[in-house]
């Protein structure tokens, strides 16, 4: 059984969880499109601006969560998301129909 657990272990960029955890709250306070494509573009841009935090073990995940509590870490994530929103807002990669559909969902 323990052998099977080791086979299923994979590195995970914990920063993805952090960005997606904060993304919708930050988007709600902006006038940026919230369609799925724009959300994913914003997340990708922000993640490319932030350092990766890979975890494999439970202990590594706990350590990363402790880092998240640090004020500078949180500020860096928020700034990266806000910069990403500005970039995507100026250069959306969808047509007018997708934009309209996304605004109708709000």
Coordinates of N, CA and C in Angstrom, one line a residue, residues 1-10 56:
X1 N 0.8 -1.2 0.0 CA 0.0 0.0 0.0 C 0.9 1.3 0.0
X2 N 1.9 1.3 0.9 CA 2.8 2.5 0.9 C 3.5 2.6 -0.4
X3 N 3.8 1.6 -1.1 CA 4.5 1.6 -2.4 C 3.6 2.3 -3.4
X4 N 2.3 2.0 -3.4 CA 1.4 2.6 -4.3 C 1.3 4.1 -4.1
X5 N 1.3 4.6 -2.8 CA 1.3 6.0 -2.5 C 2.5 6.7 -3.1
X6 N 3.6 6.1 -3.0 CA 4.8 6.8 -3.5 C 4.7 6.9 -5.0
X7 N 4.2 5.9 -5.7 CA 4.0 6.0 -7.2 C 3.1 7.1 -7.6
X8 N 2.1 7.5 -6.8 CA 1.2 8.5 -7.2 C 1.6 9.9 -6.8
X9 N 2.7 10.0 -6.1 CA 3.2 11.3 -5.6 C 3.8 12.1 -6.8
X10 N 3.5 13.4 -6.9 CA 4.0 14.2 -8.0 C 4.2 15.6 -7.4
X56 N 5.7 18.3 -2.5 CA 5.4 16.9 -2.7 C 4.9 16.2 -1.5

